[in-house]
Coordinates of C-alpha atoms in Angstrom, one line a residue:
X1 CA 87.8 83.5 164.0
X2 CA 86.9 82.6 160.3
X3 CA 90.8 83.0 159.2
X4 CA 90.0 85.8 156.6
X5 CA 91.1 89.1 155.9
X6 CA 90.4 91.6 154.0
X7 CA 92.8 92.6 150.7
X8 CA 93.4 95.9 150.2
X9 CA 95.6 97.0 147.0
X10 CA 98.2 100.3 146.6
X11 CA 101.0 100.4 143.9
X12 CA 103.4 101.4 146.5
X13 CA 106.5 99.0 148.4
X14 CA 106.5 98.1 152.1
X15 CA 107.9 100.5 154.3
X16 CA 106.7 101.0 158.0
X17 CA 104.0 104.5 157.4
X18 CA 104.5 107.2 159.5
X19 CA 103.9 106.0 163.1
X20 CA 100.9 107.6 164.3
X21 CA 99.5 107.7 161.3
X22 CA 95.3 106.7 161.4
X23 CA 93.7 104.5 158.9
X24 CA 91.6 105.5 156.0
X25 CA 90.4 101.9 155.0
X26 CA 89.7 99.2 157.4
X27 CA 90.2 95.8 157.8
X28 CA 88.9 92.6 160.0
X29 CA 92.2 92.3 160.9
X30 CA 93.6 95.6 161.5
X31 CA 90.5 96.7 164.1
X32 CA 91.1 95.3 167.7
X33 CA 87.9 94.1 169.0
X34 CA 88.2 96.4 172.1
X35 CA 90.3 100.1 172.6
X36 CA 93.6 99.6 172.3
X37 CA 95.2 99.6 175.6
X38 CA 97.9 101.7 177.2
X39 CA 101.2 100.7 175.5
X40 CA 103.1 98.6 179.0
X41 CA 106.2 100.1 178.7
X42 CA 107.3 102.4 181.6
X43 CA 110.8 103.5 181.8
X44 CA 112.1 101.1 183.7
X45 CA 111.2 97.9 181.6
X46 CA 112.0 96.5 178.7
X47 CA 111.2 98.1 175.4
X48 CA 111.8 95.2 173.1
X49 CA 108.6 95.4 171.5
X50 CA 109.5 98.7 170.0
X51 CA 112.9 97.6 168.8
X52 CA 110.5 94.4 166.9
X53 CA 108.7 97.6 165.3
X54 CA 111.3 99.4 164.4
X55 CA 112.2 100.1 161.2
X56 CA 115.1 99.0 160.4
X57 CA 114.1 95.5 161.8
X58 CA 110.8 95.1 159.8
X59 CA 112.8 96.3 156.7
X60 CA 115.2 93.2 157.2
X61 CA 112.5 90.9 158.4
X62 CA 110.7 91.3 155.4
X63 CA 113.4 91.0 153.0
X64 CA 113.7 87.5 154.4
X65 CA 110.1 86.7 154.6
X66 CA 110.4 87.7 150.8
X67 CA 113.2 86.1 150.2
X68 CA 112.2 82.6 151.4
X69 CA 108.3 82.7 149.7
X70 CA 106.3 80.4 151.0
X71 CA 102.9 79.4 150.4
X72 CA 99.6 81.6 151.8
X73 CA 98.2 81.2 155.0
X74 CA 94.7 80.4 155.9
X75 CA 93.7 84.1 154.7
X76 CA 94.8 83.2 151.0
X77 CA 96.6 86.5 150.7
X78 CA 100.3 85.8 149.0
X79 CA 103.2 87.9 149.2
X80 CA 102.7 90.0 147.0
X81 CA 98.9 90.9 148.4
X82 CA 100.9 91.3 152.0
X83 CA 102.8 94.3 150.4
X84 CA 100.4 95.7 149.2
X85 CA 98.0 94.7 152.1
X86 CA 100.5 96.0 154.6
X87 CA 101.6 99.5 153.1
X88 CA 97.9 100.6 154.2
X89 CA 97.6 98.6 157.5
X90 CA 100.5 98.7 159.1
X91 CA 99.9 101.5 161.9
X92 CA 96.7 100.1 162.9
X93 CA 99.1 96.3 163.2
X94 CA 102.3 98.3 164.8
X95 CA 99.6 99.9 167.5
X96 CA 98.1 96.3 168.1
X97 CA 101.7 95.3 169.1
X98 CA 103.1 97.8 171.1
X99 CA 99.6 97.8 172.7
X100 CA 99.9 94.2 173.3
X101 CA 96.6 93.9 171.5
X102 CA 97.9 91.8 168.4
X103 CA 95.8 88.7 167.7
X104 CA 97.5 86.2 165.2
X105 CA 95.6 84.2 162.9
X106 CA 95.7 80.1 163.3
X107 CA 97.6 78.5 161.0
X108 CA 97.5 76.0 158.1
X109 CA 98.4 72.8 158.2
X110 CA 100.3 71.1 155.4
X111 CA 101.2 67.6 155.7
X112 CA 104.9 67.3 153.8
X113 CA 106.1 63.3 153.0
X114 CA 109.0 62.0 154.6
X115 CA 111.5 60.0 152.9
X116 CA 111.7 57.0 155.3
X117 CA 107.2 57.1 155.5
X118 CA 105.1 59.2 157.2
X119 CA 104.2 62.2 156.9
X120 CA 105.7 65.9 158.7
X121 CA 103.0 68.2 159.9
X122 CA 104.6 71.8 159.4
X123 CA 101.8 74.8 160.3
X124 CA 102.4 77.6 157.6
X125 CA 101.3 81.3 159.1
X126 CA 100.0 84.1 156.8
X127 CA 102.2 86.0 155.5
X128 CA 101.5 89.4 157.7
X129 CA 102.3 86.8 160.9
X130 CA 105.4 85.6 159.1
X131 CA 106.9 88.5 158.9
X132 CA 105.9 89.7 162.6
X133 CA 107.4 86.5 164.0
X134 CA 110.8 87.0 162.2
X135 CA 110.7 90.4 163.5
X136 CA 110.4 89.0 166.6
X137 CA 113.0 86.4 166.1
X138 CA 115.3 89.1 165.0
X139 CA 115.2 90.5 168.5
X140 CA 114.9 87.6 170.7
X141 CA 117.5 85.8 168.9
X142 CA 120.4 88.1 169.9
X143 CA 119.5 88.4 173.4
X144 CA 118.9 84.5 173.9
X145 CA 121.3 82.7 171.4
X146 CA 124.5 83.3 173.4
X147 CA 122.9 81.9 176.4
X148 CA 123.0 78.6 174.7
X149 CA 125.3 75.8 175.2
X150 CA 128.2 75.3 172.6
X151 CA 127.3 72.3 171.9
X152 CA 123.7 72.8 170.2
X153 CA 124.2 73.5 166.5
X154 CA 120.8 73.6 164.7
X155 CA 119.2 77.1 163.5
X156 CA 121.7 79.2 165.0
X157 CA 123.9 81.9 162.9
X158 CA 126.8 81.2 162.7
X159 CA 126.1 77.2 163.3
X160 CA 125.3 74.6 161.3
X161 CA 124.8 71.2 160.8
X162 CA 128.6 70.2 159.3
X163 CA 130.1 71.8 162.6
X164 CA 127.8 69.3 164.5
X165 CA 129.0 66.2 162.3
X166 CA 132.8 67.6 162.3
X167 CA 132.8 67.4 166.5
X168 CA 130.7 63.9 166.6
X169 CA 133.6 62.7 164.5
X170 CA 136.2 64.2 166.8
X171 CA 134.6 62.6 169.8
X172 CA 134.6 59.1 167.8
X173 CA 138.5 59.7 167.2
X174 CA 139.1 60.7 170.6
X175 CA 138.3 56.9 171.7
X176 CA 134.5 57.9 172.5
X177 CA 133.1 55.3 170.5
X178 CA 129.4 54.2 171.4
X179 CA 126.9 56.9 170.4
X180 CA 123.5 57.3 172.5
X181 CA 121.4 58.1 169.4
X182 CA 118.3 60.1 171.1
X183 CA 115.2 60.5 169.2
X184 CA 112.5 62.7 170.5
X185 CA 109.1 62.0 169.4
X186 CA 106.6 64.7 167.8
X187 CA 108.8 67.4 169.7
X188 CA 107.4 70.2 168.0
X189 CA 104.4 68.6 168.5
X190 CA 104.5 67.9 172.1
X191 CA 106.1 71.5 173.7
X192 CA 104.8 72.5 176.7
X193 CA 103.4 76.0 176.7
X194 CA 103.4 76.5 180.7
X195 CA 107.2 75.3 180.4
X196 CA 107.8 77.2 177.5
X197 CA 106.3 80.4 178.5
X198 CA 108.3 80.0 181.7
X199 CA 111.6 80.0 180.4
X200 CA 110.9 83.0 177.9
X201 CA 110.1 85.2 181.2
X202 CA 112.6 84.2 182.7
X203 CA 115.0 86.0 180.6
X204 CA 112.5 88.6 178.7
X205 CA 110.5 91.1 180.9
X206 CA 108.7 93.4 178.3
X207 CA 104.8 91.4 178.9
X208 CA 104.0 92.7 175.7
X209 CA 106.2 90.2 174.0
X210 CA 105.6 87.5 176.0
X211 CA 101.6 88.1 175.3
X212 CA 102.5 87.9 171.3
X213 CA 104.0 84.7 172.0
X214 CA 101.4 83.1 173.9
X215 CA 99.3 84.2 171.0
X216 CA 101.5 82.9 168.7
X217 CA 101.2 79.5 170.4
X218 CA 97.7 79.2 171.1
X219 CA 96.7 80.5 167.7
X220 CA 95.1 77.1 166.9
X221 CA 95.3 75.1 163.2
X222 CA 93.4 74.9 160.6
X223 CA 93.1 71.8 159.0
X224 CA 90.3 70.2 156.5
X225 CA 88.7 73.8 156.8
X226 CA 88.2 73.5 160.4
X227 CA 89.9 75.5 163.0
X228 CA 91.4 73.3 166.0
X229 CA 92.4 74.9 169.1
X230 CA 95.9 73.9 170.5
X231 CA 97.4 74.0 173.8
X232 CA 100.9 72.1 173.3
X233 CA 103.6 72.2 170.7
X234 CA 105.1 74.9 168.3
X235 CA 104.1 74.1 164.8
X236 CA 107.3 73.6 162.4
X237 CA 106.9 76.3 159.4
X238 CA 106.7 79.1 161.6
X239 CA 110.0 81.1 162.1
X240 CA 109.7 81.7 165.7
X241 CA 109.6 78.3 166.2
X242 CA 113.0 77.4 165.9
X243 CA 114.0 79.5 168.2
X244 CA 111.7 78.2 170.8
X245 CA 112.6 74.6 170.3
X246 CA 116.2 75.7 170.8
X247 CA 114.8 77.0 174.0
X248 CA 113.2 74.1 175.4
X249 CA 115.9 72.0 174.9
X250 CA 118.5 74.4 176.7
X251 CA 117.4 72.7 179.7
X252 CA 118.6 69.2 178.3
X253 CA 122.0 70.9 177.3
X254 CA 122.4 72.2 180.5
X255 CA 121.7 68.8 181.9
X256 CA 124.4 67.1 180.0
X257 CA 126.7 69.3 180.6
X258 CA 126.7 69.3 183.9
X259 CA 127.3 65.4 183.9
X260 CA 129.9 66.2 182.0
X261 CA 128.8 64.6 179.0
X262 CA 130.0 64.8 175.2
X263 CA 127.6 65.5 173.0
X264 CA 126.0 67.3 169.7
X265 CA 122.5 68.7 169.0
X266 CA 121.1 70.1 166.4
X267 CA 117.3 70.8 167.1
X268 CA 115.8 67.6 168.4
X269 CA 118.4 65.2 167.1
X270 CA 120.7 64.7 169.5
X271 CA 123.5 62.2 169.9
X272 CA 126.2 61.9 173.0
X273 CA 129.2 60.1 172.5
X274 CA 130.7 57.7 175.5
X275 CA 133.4 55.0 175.8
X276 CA 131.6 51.8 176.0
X277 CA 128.0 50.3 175.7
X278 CA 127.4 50.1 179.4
X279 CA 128.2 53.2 180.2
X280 CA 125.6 54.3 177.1
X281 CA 122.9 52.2 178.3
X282 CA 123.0 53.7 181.4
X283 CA 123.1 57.4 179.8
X284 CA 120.8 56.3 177.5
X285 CA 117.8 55.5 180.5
X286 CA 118.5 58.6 182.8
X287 CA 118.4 61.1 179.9
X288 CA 115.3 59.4 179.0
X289 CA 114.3 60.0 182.0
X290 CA 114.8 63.6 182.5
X291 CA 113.5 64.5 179.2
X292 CA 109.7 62.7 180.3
X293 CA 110.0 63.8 183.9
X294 CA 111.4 67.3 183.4
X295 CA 110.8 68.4 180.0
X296 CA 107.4 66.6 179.3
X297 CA 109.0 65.0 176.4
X298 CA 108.8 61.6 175.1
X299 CA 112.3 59.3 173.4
X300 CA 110.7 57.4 170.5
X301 CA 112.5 54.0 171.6
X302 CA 111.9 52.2 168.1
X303 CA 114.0 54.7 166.5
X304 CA 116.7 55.8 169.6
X305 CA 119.8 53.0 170.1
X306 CA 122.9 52.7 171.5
X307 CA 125.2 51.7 168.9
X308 CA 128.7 52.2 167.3
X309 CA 128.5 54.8 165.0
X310 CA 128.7 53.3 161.7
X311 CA 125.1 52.1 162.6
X312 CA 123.6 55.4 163.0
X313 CA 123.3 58.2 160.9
X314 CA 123.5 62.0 162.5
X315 CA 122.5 64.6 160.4
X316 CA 122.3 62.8 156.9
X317 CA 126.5 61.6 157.2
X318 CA 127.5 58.0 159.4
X319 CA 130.9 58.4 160.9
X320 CA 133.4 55.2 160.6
X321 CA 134.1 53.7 164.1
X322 CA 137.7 55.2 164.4
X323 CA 136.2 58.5 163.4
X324 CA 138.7 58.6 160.6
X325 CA 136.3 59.1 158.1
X326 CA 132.6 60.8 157.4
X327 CA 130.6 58.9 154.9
X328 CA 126.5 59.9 153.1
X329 CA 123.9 57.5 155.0
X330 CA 122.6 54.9 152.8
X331 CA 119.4 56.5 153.3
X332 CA 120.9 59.7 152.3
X333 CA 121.9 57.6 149.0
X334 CA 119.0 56.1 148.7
X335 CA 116.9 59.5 148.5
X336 CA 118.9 61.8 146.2
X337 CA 119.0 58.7 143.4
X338 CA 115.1 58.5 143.4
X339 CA 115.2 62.0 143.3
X340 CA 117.8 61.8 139.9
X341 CA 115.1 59.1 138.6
X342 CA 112.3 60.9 139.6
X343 CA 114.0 64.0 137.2
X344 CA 115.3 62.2 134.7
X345 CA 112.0 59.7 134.0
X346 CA 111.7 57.9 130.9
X347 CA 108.4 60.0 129.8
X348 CA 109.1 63.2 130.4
X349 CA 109.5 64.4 127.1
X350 CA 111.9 66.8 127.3
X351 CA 115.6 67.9 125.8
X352 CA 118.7 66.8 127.2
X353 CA 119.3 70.6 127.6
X354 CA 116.1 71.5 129.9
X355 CA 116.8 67.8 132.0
X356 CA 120.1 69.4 133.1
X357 CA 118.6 73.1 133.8
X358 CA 115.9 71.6 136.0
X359 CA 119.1 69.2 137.4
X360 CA 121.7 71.8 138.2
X361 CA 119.8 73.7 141.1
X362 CA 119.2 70.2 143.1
X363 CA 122.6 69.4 142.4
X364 CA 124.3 72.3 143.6
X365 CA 122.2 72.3 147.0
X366 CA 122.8 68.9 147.3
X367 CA 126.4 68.8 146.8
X368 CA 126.5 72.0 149.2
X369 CA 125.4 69.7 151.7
X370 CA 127.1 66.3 151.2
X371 CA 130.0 67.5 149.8
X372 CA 131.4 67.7 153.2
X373 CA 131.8 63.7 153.0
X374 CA 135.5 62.1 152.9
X375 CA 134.7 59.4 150.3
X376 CA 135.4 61.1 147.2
X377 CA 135.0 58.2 145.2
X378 CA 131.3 58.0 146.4
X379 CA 130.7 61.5 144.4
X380 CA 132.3 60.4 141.4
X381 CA 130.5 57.2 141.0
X382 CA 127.6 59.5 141.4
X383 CA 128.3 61.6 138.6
X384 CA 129.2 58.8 136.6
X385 CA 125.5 57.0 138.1
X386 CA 123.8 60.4 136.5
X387 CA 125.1 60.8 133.1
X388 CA 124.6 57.3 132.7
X389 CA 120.7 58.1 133.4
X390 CA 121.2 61.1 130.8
X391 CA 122.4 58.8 128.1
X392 CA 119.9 56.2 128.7
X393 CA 117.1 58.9 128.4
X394 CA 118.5 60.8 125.5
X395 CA 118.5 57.3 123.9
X396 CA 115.2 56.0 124.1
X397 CA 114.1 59.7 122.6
X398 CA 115.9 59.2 119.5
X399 CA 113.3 56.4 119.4
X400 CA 114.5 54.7 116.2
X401 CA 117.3 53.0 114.8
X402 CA 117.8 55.5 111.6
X403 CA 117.4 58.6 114.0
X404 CA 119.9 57.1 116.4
X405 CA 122.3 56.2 113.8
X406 CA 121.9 60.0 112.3
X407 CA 122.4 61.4 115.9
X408 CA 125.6 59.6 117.1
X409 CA 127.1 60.1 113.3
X410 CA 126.4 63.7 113.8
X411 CA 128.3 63.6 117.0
X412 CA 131.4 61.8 115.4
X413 CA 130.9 58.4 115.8
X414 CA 132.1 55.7 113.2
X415 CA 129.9 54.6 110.7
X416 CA 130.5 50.9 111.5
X417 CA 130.5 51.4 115.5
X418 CA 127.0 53.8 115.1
X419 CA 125.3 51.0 112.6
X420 CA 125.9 48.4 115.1
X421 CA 124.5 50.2 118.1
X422 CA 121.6 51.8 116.0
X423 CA 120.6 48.1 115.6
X424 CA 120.9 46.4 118.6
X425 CA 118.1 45.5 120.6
X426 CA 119.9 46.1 124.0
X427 CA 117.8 47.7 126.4
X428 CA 117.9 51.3 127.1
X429 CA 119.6 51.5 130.7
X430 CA 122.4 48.6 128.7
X431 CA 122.8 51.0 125.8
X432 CA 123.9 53.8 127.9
X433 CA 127.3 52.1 128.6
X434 CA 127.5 51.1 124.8
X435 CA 130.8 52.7 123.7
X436 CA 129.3 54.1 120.8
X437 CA 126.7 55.9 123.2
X438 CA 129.6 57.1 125.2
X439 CA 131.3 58.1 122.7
X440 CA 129.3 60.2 121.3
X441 CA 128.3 61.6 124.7
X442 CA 131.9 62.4 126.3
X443 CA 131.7 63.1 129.8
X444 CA 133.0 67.0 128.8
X445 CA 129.5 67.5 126.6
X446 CA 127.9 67.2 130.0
X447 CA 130.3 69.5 131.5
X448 CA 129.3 71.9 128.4
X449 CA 125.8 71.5 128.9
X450 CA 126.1 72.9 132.1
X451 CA 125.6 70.0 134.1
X452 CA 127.5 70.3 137.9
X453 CA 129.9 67.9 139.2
X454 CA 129.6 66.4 142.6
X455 CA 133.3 66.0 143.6
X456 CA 135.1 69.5 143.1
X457 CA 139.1 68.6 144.5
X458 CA 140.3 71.3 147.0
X459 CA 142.8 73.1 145.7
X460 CA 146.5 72.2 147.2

């Protein structure tokens, strides 16, 4: 498999073509390399493969395939080229499927920093896969997701990561105060496919579907132009495999609850909450042990603990012993300030007004986030932390001391109190505290230029 496809081009929008319809072009990818096969699906199984081909679920699949870009795969062909690219090919691709005929293309691998070092190896799928594999999701996700425990939070609707932290804290104020911090290594690396494919037919009967995902799985990677074969793990980029991870670690839910465990998980970070650090250390070694001797997994013991809470983070937030109060992780911190510096960098070049455009989208997401925190006076220092950074850069490009003594005249400030910070030879980072500099930059000029706060008060 070379990874390419051929582009085709029409002027018109996705829709699903008639479904019979045959094929006046062709296409490496649209021509199964034997007959297509009798579609498996008699009367009395399962017919999810035509509800992944409806319409209906294709049109919402690839509104969010659309919606959440994303770069080409390892045929080069971008979103836009899919549209077109699937508005001709399509039947040929629906037959493939219900046929159980449908060969995926490997995908590319793209190698994504992480903030504390080392790198995240995500696998990013063309865009035609994409959109077959949120298809798929679409269907398998309402028939599996309320088989899962109550207590797993990640990539779930209706679920999300503040609900996990909000019921870690509860167990902390409940007098469950030693957390067994788990941490799985490479998971999505390290799946089993035999285990994997297991559980899937286990609750899915249609072999059609359970063919695509074995495809899916053991599409291979492509990586420095070569194509690897691989026959563990479900590569992070991919939408399916969310789902699947989620499926895996069902077992381990299951598991705990049946000890009758407390506990939160949210994809492979999991935390369970007990009452002292005996009883953790003893958790702590026979989950380990059922997650390598059960699941084929492996606990990264450099980076799992037992600990009081206030020494672990969970989802970006460290909880207070008493579980009175939810606090950003230092790490947390740490990241979003280089991010402000990284943004507001002393050579950029650029107006005050531009800074805060490119600003207010980060800030917004970010207080979406880690506004959920109980220190409010953490936020506010923040804001105060930034616009301190916006002075200090909007001083050193007035440059000069005659420029900066016409710029904070212009912006009211006294003659005197403007000539004596024009000439100072303070540094830029002390300048920005200068009352003159303040000043003349009022924390409401911010506020006019568009530039979001981090601490909004609830309303009483």
């Amino acid at each position: 498999m070379n990874g390419k496809r051929q582009k085709t081009h029409c002027s018109v929008a996705l829709e699903p073509a008639g479904e019979g319809e045959a094929l006046s072009g062709s296409s490496p990818r649209a021509e199964p390399s034997a007959a297509n096969p009798t579609p498996e699906s008699p009367a009395s199984a399962e017919q999810l493969m035509e509800e992944v081909c409806s319409r209906e679920n294709l049109e919402t699949a690839w509104k969010r395939v659309r919606r959440n870009k994303g770069s080409p795969g390892v045929d080069g062909m971008t979103i836009d080229d899919a549209k077109d690219y699937l508005r001709e090919q399509w039947p040929n691709i629906r037959s493939q499927l219900l046929g159980g005929a449908y060969q995926p293309l490997p995908v590319k691998r793209v190698e994504i920093p992480k903030p504390d070092g080392g790198v995240r190896k995500l696998g990013v799928p063309c865009v035609v896969d994409r959109l077959i594999q949120q298809a798929l999701l679409q269907v398998l996700q309402k028939r599996l997701d309320p088989t899962f425990s109550e207590h797993s939070y990640g990539f779930r609707p209706g679920r999300s990561a503040h609900q996990a932290v909000a019921q870690a804290q509860r167990y902390i104020a409940e007098g469950y105060g030693i957390v067994v911090d788990l941490d799985l290594e490479k998971f999505f690396d390290r799946v089993n496919h035999d285990m994997l494919m297991a559980r899937i037919a286990a609750r899915v009967s249609d072999k059609r579907v359970l063919r695509l995902i074995r495809a899916f799985l053991n599409a291979g990677v492509m990586e420095d132009g070569l194509v690897r074969p691989v026959d563990e793990g479900t590569p992070q980029g991919g939408p399916l495999s969310p789902l699947l991870s989620n499926l895996v670690l069902d077992d381990l839910d299951k598991e705990l609850n049946r000890r009758g465990h407390r506990f939160c998980r949210y994809a492979d970070d999991c935390n369970i909450y007990v009452r002292s650090r005996r009883a953790g250390e003893r958790v702590m070694a026979s989950v380990t042990r059922f997650l390598t001797e059960k699941l084929k997994l492996k606990v990264n013991e450099a980076k799992s603990a037992v600990a009081l809470p206030e020494e672990r983070k969970f989802l970006g937030f460290t909880i207070t012993n008493d579980g009175a109060e939810r606090r950003i992780a230092p790490k947390a911190l740490d990241k979003f300030k280089m991010k402000i510096r990284d943004m507001t960098g002393r050579t950029r070049g650029r107006s005050l007004e531009r800074i805060v455009e490119d600003l207010a989208p980060y800030l917004i997401g970010w207080r979406g986030y880690f506004g959920f925190c109980q220190t409010p006076r953490v936020l506010t220092n923040l804001e105060a932390w930034i616009r301190r950074r916006l002075r200090s850069y909007l001083w050193r490009q007035w440059r000069n001391g005659p420029n900066r003594f016409k710029e904070l005249r212009r912006r009211g400030v006294r003659k005197f109190l403007a000539a004596v910070a024009a000439g100072s030879p303070t540094g830029f980072w002390r300048m920005s505290s200068h009352p003159a500099v303040q000043q003349a930059l009022r924390n409401h000029a911010f506020d006019d230029l568009g530039l979001p706060r981090l601490y909004i008060a609830a309303e009483a």
